[in-house]
PDB file of C-alpha atoms in Angstrom:
ATOM      1  CA  ASN A  10     -87.670 -59.838  64.269  1.00 53.00           C
ATOM      2  CA  ARG A  11     -84.401 -60.711  65.934  1.00 51.00           C
ATOM      3  CA  PRO A  12     -82.798 -62.327  62.825  1.00 55.00           C
ATOM      4  CA  GLU A  13     -83.870 -59.346  60.714  1.00 54.00           C
ATOM      5  CA  SER A  14     -82.328 -56.948  63.255  1.00 53.00           C
ATOM      6  CA  ASP A  15     -79.093 -58.945  63.328  1.00 50.00           C
ATOM      7  CA  GLY A  16     -78.996 -58.929  59.516  1.00 50.00           C
ATOM      8  CA  ALA A  17     -79.467 -55.166  59.350  1.00 46.00           C
ATOM      9  CA  GLU A  18     -76.734 -54.613  61.941  1.00 52.00           C
ATOM     10  CA  ALA A  19     -74.382 -56.891  59.994  1.00 45.00           C
ATOM     11  CA  GLU A  20     -75.074 -54.946  56.775  1.00 48.00           C
ATOM     12  CA  ASN A  21     -74.445 -51.622  58.504  1.00 48.00           C
ATOM     13  CA  THR A  22     -71.184 -52.947  59.987  1.00 47.00           C
ATOM     14  CA  GLU A  23     -70.096 -54.192  56.560  1.00 48.00           C
ATOM     15  CA  GLU A  24     -70.896 -50.851  54.929  1.00 49.00           C
ATOM     16  CA  GLU A  25     -68.918 -48.956  57.599  1.00 49.00           C
ATOM     17  CA  SER A  26     -65.992 -51.332  57.196  1.00 48.00           C
ATOM     18  CA  THR A  27     -66.070 -50.876  53.410  1.00 52.00           C
ATOM     19  CA  SER A  28     -66.177 -47.088  53.677  1.00 57.00           C
ATOM     20  CA  GLU A  29     -63.193 -47.126  56.044  1.00 66.00           C
ATOM     21  CA  THR A  30     -61.110 -49.106  53.567  1.00 74.00           C
ATOM     22  CA  ASN A  31     -62.111 -47.237  50.386  1.00 85.00           C
ATOM     23  CA  LEU A  32     -59.965 -44.459  48.950  1.00 89.00           C
ATOM     24  CA  SER A  33     -61.167 -41.132  50.396  1.00 89.00           C
ATOM     25  CA  TRP A  34     -62.481 -38.408  48.119  1.00 89.00           C
ATOM     26  CA  LEU A  35     -60.096 -36.033  49.923  1.00 89.00           C
ATOM     27  CA  VAL A  36     -57.227 -37.247  47.715  1.00 92.00           C
ATOM     28  CA  ILE A  37     -58.769 -35.116  44.970  1.00 93.00           C
ATOM     29  CA  VAL A  38     -57.474 -32.003  46.751  1.00 93.00           C
ATOM     30  CA  PRO A  39     -53.713 -32.735  46.429  1.00 93.00           C
ATOM     31  CA  LEU A  40     -54.306 -34.028  42.916  1.00 94.00           C
ATOM     32  CA  LEU A  41     -55.832 -30.687  41.934  1.00 94.00           C
ATOM     33  CA  ALA A  42     -52.950 -28.832  43.557  1.00 93.00           C
ATOM     34  CA  MET A  43     -50.494 -30.965  41.608  1.00 93.00           C
ATOM     35  CA  SER A  44     -52.418 -30.490  38.377  1.00 93.00           C
ATOM     36  CA  ALA A  45     -52.038 -26.715  38.598  1.00 92.00           C
ATOM     37  CA  VAL A  46     -48.263 -27.181  38.666  1.00 92.00           C
ATOM     38  CA  ALA A  47     -48.152 -30.002  36.095  1.00 92.00           C
ATOM     39  CA  LEU A  48     -50.107 -27.739  33.750  1.00 93.00           C
ATOM     40  CA  VAL A  49     -46.965 -25.595  33.470  1.00 92.00           C
ATOM     41  CA  GLU A  50     -45.170 -28.543  31.889  1.00 91.00           C
ATOM     42  CA  GLY A  51     -47.550 -28.612  28.935  1.00 92.00           C
ATOM     43  CA  TYR A  52     -47.933 -24.854  28.822  1.00 94.00           C
ATOM     44  CA  LEU A  53     -44.214 -24.106  28.557  1.00 92.00           C
ATOM     45  CA  SER A  54     -43.451 -26.932  26.116  1.00 90.00           C
ATOM     46  CA  ALA A  55     -46.053 -25.444  23.751  1.00 91.00           C
ATOM     47  CA  ILE A  56     -45.506 -21.721  24.208  1.00 92.00           C
ATOM     48  CA  THR A  57     -41.747 -21.348  24.801  1.00 91.00           C
ATOM     49  CA  THR A  58     -40.590 -21.361  21.156  1.00 90.00           C
ATOM     50  CA  PRO A  59     -43.395 -19.093  19.830  1.00 91.00           C
ATOM     51  CA  TYR A  60     -42.843 -16.696  22.744  1.00 91.00           C
ATOM     52  CA  LEU A  61     -39.076 -16.414  22.236  1.00 90.00           C
ATOM     53  CA  ASP A  62     -39.569 -16.005  18.475  1.00 89.00           C
ATOM     54  CA  ALA A  63     -42.256 -13.310  18.768  1.00 89.00           C
ATOM     55  CA  GLU A  64     -40.623 -11.322  21.553  1.00 88.00           C
ATOM     56  CA  PHE A  65     -36.890 -11.743  20.921  1.00 87.00           C
ATOM     57  CA  GLY A  66     -36.575 -13.028  17.354  1.00 88.00           C
ATOM     58  CA  ILE A  67     -35.058 -16.317  18.471  1.00 85.00           C
ATOM     59  CA  THR A  68     -35.401 -18.869  15.677  1.00 84.00           C
ATOM     60  CA  THR A  69     -37.484 -22.014  16.055  1.00 82.00           C
ATOM     61  CA  GLY A  70     -34.386 -24.206  15.949  1.00 83.00           C
ATOM     62  CA  LEU A  71     -32.708 -22.326  18.776  1.00 85.00           C
ATOM     63  CA  GLY A  72     -35.958 -21.982  20.685  1.00 83.00           C
ATOM     64  CA  SER A  73     -36.370 -25.757  20.753  1.00 86.00           C
ATOM     65  CA  THR A  74     -33.145 -26.009  22.762  1.00 90.00           C
ATOM     66  CA  TYR A  75     -34.894 -24.236  25.651  1.00 90.00           C
ATOM     67  CA  VAL A  76     -37.571 -26.924  25.620  1.00 89.00           C
ATOM     68  CA  PHE A  77     -34.833 -29.575  25.600  1.00 92.00           C
ATOM     69  CA  VAL A  78     -33.277 -27.983  28.706  1.00 92.00           C
ATOM     70  CA  MET A  79     -36.678 -28.033  30.422  1.00 91.00           C
ATOM     71  CA  TYR A  80     -37.178 -31.740  29.761  1.00 92.00           C
ATOM     72  CA  LEU A  81     -33.633 -32.418  30.912  1.00 94.00           C
ATOM     73  CA  ALA A  82     -34.579 -30.633  34.149  1.00 94.00           C
ATOM     74  CA  PHE A  83     -37.671 -32.858  34.423  1.00 92.00           C
ATOM     75  CA  LEU A  84     -35.423 -35.914  34.309  1.00 93.00           C
ATOM     76  CA  ILE A  85     -33.016 -34.563  36.913  1.00 94.00           C
ATOM     77  CA  GLY A  86     -35.796 -33.182  39.074  1.00 93.00           C
ATOM     78  CA  SER A  87     -37.866 -36.371  39.166  1.00 92.00           C
ATOM     79  CA  SER A  88     -34.922 -38.603  40.076  1.00 93.00           C
ATOM     80  CA  GLY A  89     -33.558 -36.054  42.552  1.00 94.00           C
ATOM     81  CA  THR A  90     -36.903 -35.604  44.266  1.00 93.00           C
ATOM     82  CA  GLY A  91     -37.291 -39.352  44.612  1.00 92.00           C
ATOM     83  CA  ILE A  92     -33.894 -39.604  46.296  1.00 93.00           C
ATOM     84  CA  LEU A  93     -34.642 -36.719  48.642  1.00 93.00           C
ATOM     85  CA  LEU A  94     -37.999 -38.191  49.707  1.00 92.00           C
ATOM     86  CA  GLN A  95     -36.748 -41.746  50.110  1.00 92.00           C
ATOM     87  CA  ASN A  96     -33.917 -40.608  52.382  1.00 92.00           C
ATOM     88  CA  ASN A  97     -36.189 -38.226  54.315  1.00 91.00           C
ATOM     89  CA  TRP A  98     -33.950 -35.295  53.408  1.00 93.00           C
ATOM     90  CA  ILE A  99     -37.063 -33.290  52.620  1.00 91.00           C
ATOM     91  CA  SER A 100     -40.653 -33.678  53.733  1.00 91.00           C
ATOM     92  CA  VAL A 101     -43.542 -34.164  51.334  1.00 92.00           C
ATOM     93  CA  PHE A 102     -45.043 -30.755  52.127  1.00 91.00           C
ATOM     94  CA  ASN A 103     -41.706 -28.929  51.916  1.00 92.00           C
ATOM     95  CA  SER A 104     -41.143 -30.506  48.523  1.00 93.00           C
ATOM     96  CA  MET A 105     -44.564 -29.509  47.209  1.00 92.00           C
ATOM     97  CA  ILE A 106     -44.628 -25.989  48.604  1.00 92.00           C
ATOM     98  CA  SER A 107     -41.044 -25.126  47.665  1.00 92.00           C
ATOM     99  CA  GLY A 108     -41.644 -26.547  44.184  1.00 92.00           C
ATOM    100  CA  GLY A 109     -44.674 -24.335  43.742  1.00 92.00           C
ATOM    101  CA  VAL A 110     -42.927 -21.212  45.004  1.00 93.00           C
ATOM    102  CA  VAL A 111     -39.883 -21.676  42.749  1.00 93.00           C
ATOM    103  CA  THR A 112     -42.195 -22.353  39.790  1.00 92.00           C
ATOM    104  CA  ILE A 113     -43.971 -19.045  40.427  1.00 92.00           C
ATOM    105  CA  ILE A 114     -40.657 -17.164  40.545  1.00 92.00           C
ATOM    106  CA  GLY A 115     -39.454 -18.919  37.404  1.00 92.00           C
ATOM    107  CA  ILE A 116     -42.588 -18.061  35.419  1.00 92.00           C
ATOM    108  CA  LEU A 117     -42.404 -14.403  36.438  1.00 89.00           C
ATOM    109  CA  LEU A 118     -38.754 -14.266  35.351  1.00 90.00           C
ATOM    110  CA  PHE A 119     -39.427 -16.042  32.058  1.00 90.00           C
ATOM    111  CA  PHE A 120     -42.405 -13.837  31.157  1.00 89.00           C
ATOM    112  CA  PRO A 121     -41.539 -10.517  32.845  1.00 87.00           C
ATOM    113  CA  GLY A 122     -43.265  -8.314  30.274  1.00 80.00           C
ATOM    114  CA  LYS A 123     -42.013  -5.010  28.930  1.00 81.00           C
ATOM    115  CA  LEU A 124     -43.226  -3.168  32.017  1.00 75.00           C
ATOM    116  CA  ILE A 125     -40.152  -4.523  33.824  1.00 79.00           C
ATOM    117  CA  PRO A 126     -37.362  -3.698  31.332  1.00 82.00           C
ATOM    118  CA  GLN A 127     -34.607  -4.719  33.749  1.00 82.00           C
ATOM    119  CA  LEU A 128     -35.844  -8.305  33.555  1.00 82.00           C
ATOM    120  CA  TYR A 129     -37.246  -8.241  30.037  1.00 85.00           C
ATOM    121  CA  ASN A 130     -33.987  -7.153  28.458  1.00 85.00           C
ATOM    122  CA  HIS A 131     -32.110 -10.054  30.055  1.00 85.00           C
ATOM    123  CA  VAL A 132     -34.520 -12.868  29.191  1.00 87.00           C
ATOM    124  CA  ARG A 133     -32.172 -14.054  26.425  1.00 83.00           C
ATOM    125  CA  LYS A 134     -29.395 -14.545  28.988  1.00 83.00           C
ATOM    126  CA  THR A 135     -31.449 -15.930  31.845  1.00 88.00           C
ATOM    127  CA  ALA A 136     -33.983 -18.084  29.946  1.00 89.00           C
ATOM    128  CA  TYR A 137     -31.949 -21.295  30.052  1.00 91.00           C
ATOM    129  CA  LEU A 138     -31.373 -21.079  33.796  1.00 92.00           C
ATOM    130  CA  THR A 139     -34.950 -19.964  34.481  1.00 92.00           C
ATOM    131  CA  ILE A 140     -36.578 -22.740  32.497  1.00 92.00           C
ATOM    132  CA  PHE A 141     -34.199 -25.280  34.082  1.00 94.00           C
ATOM    133  CA  LEU A 142     -35.300 -24.159  37.566  1.00 93.00           C
ATOM    134  CA  ILE A 143     -38.946 -24.392  36.514  1.00 93.00           C
ATOM    135  CA  GLY A 144     -38.370 -27.963  35.328  1.00 93.00           C
ATOM    136  CA  ILE A 145     -36.735 -28.949  38.630  1.00 94.00           C
ATOM    137  CA  SER A 146     -39.383 -27.283  40.790  1.00 93.00           C
ATOM    138  CA  ASN A 147     -42.187 -28.790  38.685  1.00 92.00           C
ATOM    139  CA  GLN A 148     -40.981 -32.279  39.590  1.00 94.00           C
ATOM    140  CA  LEU A 149     -40.570 -31.374  43.254  1.00 93.00           C
ATOM    141  CA  THR A 150     -44.307 -30.871  43.431  1.00 93.00           C
ATOM    142  CA  CYS A 151     -45.522 -33.595  41.081  1.00 93.00           C
ATOM    143  CA  ILE A 152     -43.395 -36.439  42.493  1.00 94.00           C
ATOM    144  CA  ALA A 153     -44.184 -35.492  46.100  1.00 93.00           C
ATOM    145  CA  THR A 154     -47.908 -35.675  45.420  1.00 93.00           C
ATOM    146  CA  LEU A 155     -47.909 -39.482  45.388  1.00 92.00           C
ATOM    147  CA  PRO A 156     -46.741 -39.949  49.028  1.00 92.00           C
ATOM    148  CA  LEU A 157     -48.977 -37.006  49.987  1.00 92.00           C
ATOM    149  CA  LEU A 158     -52.001 -39.052  48.909  1.00 92.00           C
ATOM    150  CA  GLU A 159     -51.113 -41.547  51.638  1.00 90.00           C
ATOM    151  CA  GLU A 160     -50.794 -38.725  54.195  1.00 90.00           C
ATOM    152  CA  VAL A 161     -54.249 -37.456  53.294  1.00 90.00           C
ATOM    153  CA  GLN A 162     -55.791 -40.949  53.271  1.00 90.00           C
ATOM    154  CA  VAL A 163     -54.382 -41.984  56.637  1.00 88.00           C
ATOM    155  CA  LYS A 164     -53.931 -38.815  58.696  1.00 88.00           C
ATOM    156  CA  LEU A 165     -56.667 -36.586  57.328  1.00 87.00           C
ATOM    157  CA  ALA A 166     -59.383 -39.030  56.249  1.00 86.00           C
ATOM    158  CA  GLY A 167     -58.520 -41.549  58.996  1.00 85.00           C
ATOM    159  CA  ARG A 168     -58.637 -44.523  56.642  1.00 87.00           C
ATOM    160  CA  GLU A 169     -56.232 -47.351  55.934  1.00 87.00           C
ATOM    161  CA  TYR A 170     -53.997 -47.247  52.874  1.00 87.00           C
ATOM    162  CA  SER A 171     -54.288 -50.763  51.498  1.00 86.00           C
ATOM    163  CA  GLN A 172     -52.600 -52.196  48.448  1.00 88.00           C
ATOM    164  CA  LYS A 173     -55.813 -51.654  46.507  1.00 89.00           C
ATOM    165  CA  ASN A 174     -55.887 -48.007  47.571  1.00 89.00           C
ATOM    166  CA  LYS A 175     -52.263 -47.555  46.540  1.00 90.00           C
ATOM    167  CA  SER A 176     -53.060 -48.900  43.078  1.00 91.00           C
ATOM    168  CA  GLN A 177     -56.098 -46.613  42.741  1.00 92.00           C
ATOM    169  CA  ALA A 178     -54.187 -43.566  44.035  1.00 92.00           C
ATOM    170  CA  THR A 179     -51.274 -44.180  41.688  1.00 93.00           C
ATOM    171  CA  SER A 180     -53.635 -44.484  38.713  1.00 94.00           C
ATOM    172  CA  LEU A 181     -55.385 -41.219  39.640  1.00 94.00           C
ATOM    173  CA  TRP A 182     -51.981 -39.541  40.119  1.00 95.00           C
ATOM    174  CA  ILE A 183     -50.750 -40.512  36.648  1.00 95.00           C
ATOM    175  CA  ILE A 184     -54.049 -39.648  34.976  1.00 95.00           C
ATOM    176  CA  SER A 185     -54.194 -36.247  36.679  1.00 94.00           C
ATOM    177  CA  TRP A 186     -50.596 -35.499  35.721  1.00 94.00           C
ATOM    178  CA  MET A 187     -51.022 -36.402  32.046  1.00 95.00           C
ATOM    179  CA  LEU A 188     -54.376 -34.644  31.784  1.00 96.00           C
ATOM    180  CA  ALA A 189     -52.891 -31.454  33.261  1.00 95.00           C
ATOM    181  CA  ILE A 190     -50.133 -31.512  30.643  1.00 94.00           C
ATOM    182  CA  TYR A 191     -52.697 -31.722  27.844  1.00 95.00           C
ATOM    183  CA  ILE A 192     -54.697 -28.886  29.403  1.00 95.00           C
ATOM    184  CA  GLY A 193     -51.454 -26.884  29.499  1.00 94.00           C
ATOM    185  CA  HIS A 194     -51.057 -27.382  25.753  1.00 94.00           C
ATOM    186  CA  LEU A 195     -54.620 -26.178  25.192  1.00 95.00           C
ATOM    187  CA  LEU A 196     -54.100 -23.195  27.487  1.00 94.00           C
ATOM    188  CA  ALA A 197     -51.007 -22.196  25.505  1.00 94.00           C
ATOM    189  CA  LEU A 198     -53.047 -22.212  22.293  1.00 94.00           C
ATOM    190  CA  VAL A 199     -55.756 -20.071  23.920  1.00 94.00           C
ATOM    191  CA  VAL A 200     -53.175 -17.576  25.190  1.00 93.00           C
ATOM    192  CA  MET A 201     -51.468 -17.274  21.788  1.00 92.00           C
ATOM    193  CA  ARG A 202     -54.823 -16.799  20.057  1.00 92.00           C
ATOM    194  CA  PHE A 203     -56.719 -14.505  22.395  1.00 92.00           C
ATOM    195  CA  MET A 204     -54.289 -13.080  24.995  1.00 91.00           C
ATOM    196  CA  SER A 205     -50.830 -11.552  25.339  1.00 89.00           C
ATOM    197  CA  PHE A 206     -47.910 -13.535  26.739  1.00 89.00           C
ATOM    198  CA  THR A 207     -47.948 -11.372  29.844  1.00 87.00           C
ATOM    199  CA  GLN A 208     -51.629 -12.071  30.438  1.00 90.00           C
ATOM    200  CA  GLY A 209     -50.984 -15.785  30.076  1.00 91.00           C
ATOM    201  CA  ASP A 210     -48.128 -15.411  32.561  1.00 90.00           C
ATOM    202  CA  TRP A 211     -50.416 -13.912  35.195  1.00 91.00           C
ATOM    203  CA  LEU A 212     -53.070 -16.550  34.547  1.00 93.00           C
ATOM    204  CA  VAL A 213     -50.632 -19.413  35.090  1.00 93.00           C
ATOM    205  CA  THR A 214     -49.053 -17.661  38.063  1.00 92.00           C
ATOM    206  CA  GLY A 215     -52.466 -17.343  39.678  1.00 93.00           C
ATOM    207  CA  LEU A 216     -52.994 -21.092  39.342  1.00 93.00           C
ATOM    208  CA  GLU A 217     -49.602 -21.709  40.940  1.00 93.00           C
ATOM    209  CA  VAL A 218     -50.439 -19.438  43.881  1.00 94.00           C
ATOM    210  CA  ILE A 219     -53.694 -21.365  44.446  1.00 93.00           C
ATOM    211  CA  SER A 220     -51.723 -24.617  44.401  1.00 92.00           C
ATOM    212  CA  VAL A 221     -49.271 -23.369  47.040  1.00 93.00           C
ATOM    213  CA  VAL A 222     -52.115 -22.129  49.263  1.00 94.00           C
ATOM    214  CA  VAL A 223     -53.925 -25.473  48.982  1.00 93.00           C
ATOM    215  CA  CYS A 224     -50.726 -27.289  49.969  1.00 92.00           C
ATOM    216  CA  GLY A 225     -50.330 -24.996  52.966  1.00 91.00           C
ATOM    217  CA  VAL A 226     -53.894 -25.664  54.110  1.00 92.00           C
ATOM    218  CA  LEU A 227     -53.405 -29.410  53.687  1.00 91.00           C
ATOM    219  CA  TYR A 228     -50.224 -29.187  55.783  1.00 90.00           C
ATOM    220  CA  VAL A 229     -52.132 -27.562  58.665  1.00 90.00           C
ATOM    221  CA  LEU A 230     -55.026 -30.041  58.455  1.00 88.00           C
ATOM    222  CA  VAL A 231     -52.757 -33.087  58.301  1.00 88.00           C
ATOM    223  CA  LYS A 232     -50.738 -31.860  61.300  1.00 84.00           C
ATOM    224  CA  ARG A 233     -53.965 -31.395  63.275  1.00 82.00           C
ATOM    225  CA  GLY A 234     -55.098 -34.861  62.259  1.00 70.00           C
ATOM    226  CA  THR A 235     -51.766 -36.338  63.408  1.00 65.00           C
ATOM    227  CA  ARG A 236     -52.051 -34.655  66.802  1.00 57.00           C
ATOM    228  CA  ARG A 237     -55.647 -35.886  67.185  1.00 55.00           C
ATOM    229  CA  VAL A 238     -54.614 -39.471  66.449  1.00 47.00           C
ATOM    230  CA  GLY A 239     -51.757 -39.138  68.933  1.00 45.00           C
ATOM    231  CA  VAL A 240     -54.131 -37.924  71.662  1.00 42.00           C
ATOM    232  CA  ASP A 241     -56.569 -40.777  71.004  1.00 46.00           C
ATOM    233  CA  VAL A 242     -53.777 -43.359  71.223  1.00 36.00           C
ATOM    234  CA  SER A 243     -52.474 -41.928  74.492  1.00 39.00           C
ATOM    235  CA  ASP A 244     -55.993 -41.966  75.976  1.00 45.00           C
ATOM    236  CA  GLN A 245     -56.379 -45.616  75.048  1.00 42.00           C
ATOM    237  CA  VAL A 246     -53.022 -46.483  76.621  1.00 36.00           C
ATOM    238  CA  GLN A 247     -54.000 -44.717  79.858  1.00 44.00           C
ATOM    239  CA  ARG A 248     -57.259 -46.595  79.999  1.00 47.00           C
TER     240      ARG A 248
END
């Protein structure tokens, strides 16, 4: 019986060790928060030109320049966010939350609806700046999600972040980002077929609000996890 007992204990120890080194399912949460923001990338690239044409009579050729400005902002925003994070000039959570908030403001300014004539009548003048800000803020959230996965894995789930985990997390990050863009394209088609532009605006804005709230909750949970780890370490040192 003793060898069997030792074998069972060894198996249990191995299972516990494996579970502690695997990528935690909690990383799904920041990936979903990011996806809600990344969805805007696909949504705007598909709906911008039809929206400006239908509402303001801007030709397709001119409307495509707004999309170009947005993708230019993606380029600047992604490189700028990387620099800010690498030099610790902005925290991961500040990057994600501020990106989400600015995206919400940008969407509301880009699709104000006729109920707010003060904004609606100036969309022609403000659209370039608005869509540029949306592009920058979009990258603030999406780029910051990758280091946030490590925060969640280590500080919230209490697991190590091995090279294997980094590879898995990066793959999930890219897949989630690309999939969200495609869903944004599909959402734009649904809005143009069955809804008004204003209704689509509120739908996307609602998703952005959920993303910001999720990031705020994660911030609180990660901070609590960091304090708990600090207390455990101090107790061990005292002992």
